[in-house]
Amino acid sequence: MFKELDPILHSQLRLAIVSLLITVEEAEFNFLKEKTGATSGNLSVQLDKLKNEGYIEVNKSFRNNYPLTVCKITPKGIAAFESYVERLKQYINPKSE
Amino acid sequence: MFKELDPILHSQLRLAIVSLLITVEEAEFNFLKEKTGATSGNLSVQLDKLKNEGYIEVNKSFRNNYPLTVCKITPKGIAAFESYVERLKQYINPKSE
DNA sequence: AAAATATGGTTTATTTTATAAACTACTTTA
DNA sequence: TAAAGTAGTTTATAAAATAAACCATATTTT
């Protein structure tokens, strides 16, 4: 009756990150940090998990001599998000079945 | 932008439990166990957390000589669930704002 | 030109959770 | 009466989330 919720997405911060990345072409580290309110360390760790899962791409470069980390959701990440949302609806829409 | 998700409810098993209890007057331990697919130990622990938070009431008695644990959601639990669902929508409905 | 401060992160350590395994207490059946 | 079943609880382990500390380089201040 209750299907598994992808543990990679069932995390407040990672869900917020993916939710943001769904809406934009790409996003910088600090944009994500501001929008989510996460600390740098936490954000760094969670971006890494999303990257290792293949849900996002992370591009590191330099801009004005400073490091710049840019993130972008992948097709796999979009699919995972959509699937997660569908499954979640089973949980939060109690009248079903 | 992203409001906090109640950590008591943002857990797959506890969310499933509350989701079930929302739909029924009350539920026995084994009903919850079957519907959620949880192990007894895990279910016991999570019911305790929900009880300690005041989200459910737990009534222990005997039936046919065997222990019987019956659970029922409280008004506080209903309110928490509804609030959680509203907040979650911010995360899973990316077009908002 | 040092020293101090800021930028943009990463790594490590700690705390919290989730989960499974082991156990308890009693009951029923063989 | 010994074995197996019921209905859970408690304890131990594994996994996650998070914060604190750190790193490398850049910029600013004195």
Short mmCIF file of N, CA, C and O in Angstrom, two decimals, chain A residues 1-2 97, chain B residues 16 20 30-38:
data_model
loop_
_atom_site.label_atom_id
_atom_site.label_comp_id
_atom_site.label_asym_id
_atom_site.label_seq_id
_atom_site.Cartn_x
_atom_site.Cartn_y
_atom_site.Cartn_z
N MET A 1 0.82 -1.22 0.00
CA MET A 1 0.00 0.00 0.00
C MET A 1 0.86 1.27 0.00
O MET A 1 0.67 2.14 -0.82
N PHE A 2 1.83 1.34 0.93
CA PHE A 2 2.73 2.50 0.93
C PHE A 2 4.00 2.14 0.20
O PHE A 2 4.77 1.30 0.67
N GLU A 97 -7.78 5.07 -1.97
CA GLU A 97 -8.02 3.64 -1.70
C GLU A 97 -8.91 3.42 -0.52
O GLU A 97 -8.66 3.93 0.57
N ALA B 16 3.34 7.31 7.40
CA ALA B 16 2.40 6.27 7.00
C ALA B 16 1.43 5.96 8.14
O ALA B 16 0.21 5.83 7.92
N LEU B 20 -2.58 6.65 7.96
CA LEU B 20 -3.60 5.62 8.21
C LEU B 20 -4.57 6.05 9.30
O LEU B 20 -5.79 5.88 9.16
N ASN B 30 -1.41 -4.53 15.03
CA ASN B 30 -1.16 -5.41 13.89
C ASN B 30 -1.74 -4.91 12.58
O ASN B 30 -1.20 -5.19 11.51
N PHE B 31 -2.81 -4.14 12.68
CA PHE B 31 -3.34 -3.50 11.47
C PHE B 31 -2.28 -2.55 10.91
O PHE B 31 -1.95 -2.58 9.72
N LEU B 32 -1.72 -1.74 11.79
CA LEU B 32 -0.70 -0.79 11.36
C LEU B 32 0.53 -1.51 10.82
O LEU B 32 1.14 -1.11 9.83
N LYS B 33 0.86 -2.61 11.49
CA LYS B 33 2.03 -3.37 11.08
C LYS B 33 1.86 -3.93 9.66
O LYS B 33 2.74 -3.83 8.82
N GLU B 34 0.69 -4.49 9.41
CA GLU B 34 0.44 -5.05 8.08
C GLU B 34 0.38 -3.97 7.01
O GLU B 34 0.99 -4.11 5.95
N LYS B 35 -0.32 -2.91 7.30
CA LYS B 35 -0.51 -1.86 6.29
C LYS B 35 0.80 -1.15 5.96
O LYS B 35 1.04 -0.75 4.84
N THR B 36 1.65 -0.98 6.96
CA THR B 36 2.90 -0.25 6.72
C THR B 36 4.04 -1.17 6.32
O THR B 36 5.01 -0.73 5.74
N GLY B 37 3.90 -2.46 6.65
CA GLY B 37 5.00 -3.38 6.34
C GLY B 37 6.17 -3.25 7.31
O GLY B 37 7.24 -3.80 7.08
N ALA B 38 5.97 -2.54 8.39
CA ALA B 38 7.06 -2.34 9.36
C ALA B 38 7.28 -3.59 10.21
O ALA B 38 6.39 -4.43 10.34
#
